[in-house]
């Protein structure tokens, strides 16, 4: 959850462009 908060500001645009479901798994691994 801590990593998701960090990406929430940096990958906010990519999160919506790539897809919340697709990036949701990528963020957990990265």
PDB file of C-alpha atoms in Angstrom:
ATOM      1  CA  UNK A   1       0.000   0.000   0.000  1.00  0.00           C
ATOM      2  CA  UNK A   2       2.936   2.297   0.646  1.00  0.00           C
ATOM      3  CA  UNK A   3       4.261   1.805  -2.894  1.00  0.00           C
ATOM      4  CA  UNK A   4       0.857   2.485  -4.362  1.00  0.00           C
ATOM      5  CA  UNK A   5       0.771   5.855  -2.646  1.00  0.00           C
ATOM      6  CA  UNK A   6       4.124   6.804  -4.177  1.00  0.00           C
ATOM      7  CA  UNK A   7       2.982   5.822  -7.659  1.00  0.00           C
ATOM      8  CA  UNK A   8      -0.334   7.553  -7.033  1.00  0.00           C
ATOM      9  CA  UNK A   9       1.355  10.856  -7.804  1.00  0.00           C
ATOM     10  CA  UNK A  10       3.976   9.770 -10.326  1.00  0.00           C
ATOM     11  CA  UNK A  11       2.011   7.160 -12.246  1.00  0.00           C
ATOM     12  CA  UNK A  12      -1.399   8.750 -11.892  1.00  0.00           C
ATOM     13  CA  UNK A  13      -1.582   9.449 -15.625  1.00  0.00           C
ATOM     14  CA  UNK A  14      -0.129   6.074 -16.576  1.00  0.00           C
ATOM     15  CA  UNK A  15      -2.406   4.356 -14.084  1.00  0.00           C
ATOM     16  CA  UNK A  16      -5.498   5.564 -15.946  1.00  0.00           C
ATOM     17  CA  UNK A  17      -3.946   5.215 -19.400  1.00  0.00           C
ATOM     18  CA  UNK A  18      -2.609   1.702 -18.910  1.00  0.00           C
ATOM     19  CA  UNK A  19      -5.508   0.618 -16.751  1.00  0.00           C
ATOM     20  CA  UNK A  20      -6.050   0.399 -13.014  1.00  0.00           C
ATOM     21  CA  UNK A  21      -6.346  -3.400 -13.207  1.00  0.00           C
ATOM     22  CA  UNK A  22      -3.242  -3.886 -15.353  1.00  0.00           C
ATOM     23  CA  UNK A  23      -1.054  -1.488 -13.382  1.00  0.00           C
ATOM     24  CA  UNK A  24      -2.470  -2.792 -10.129  1.00  0.00           C
ATOM     25  CA  UNK A  25      -0.508  -6.009 -10.600  1.00  0.00           C
ATOM     26  CA  UNK A  26       2.576  -4.263 -11.969  1.00  0.00           C
ATOM     27  CA  UNK A  27       2.805  -1.922  -9.001  1.00  0.00           C
ATOM     28  CA  UNK A  28       2.684  -4.832  -6.572  1.00  0.00           C
ATOM     29  CA  UNK A  29       5.631  -6.497  -8.282  1.00  0.00           C
ATOM     30  CA  UNK A  30       7.639  -3.354  -8.958  1.00  0.00           C
TER      31      UNK A  30
END
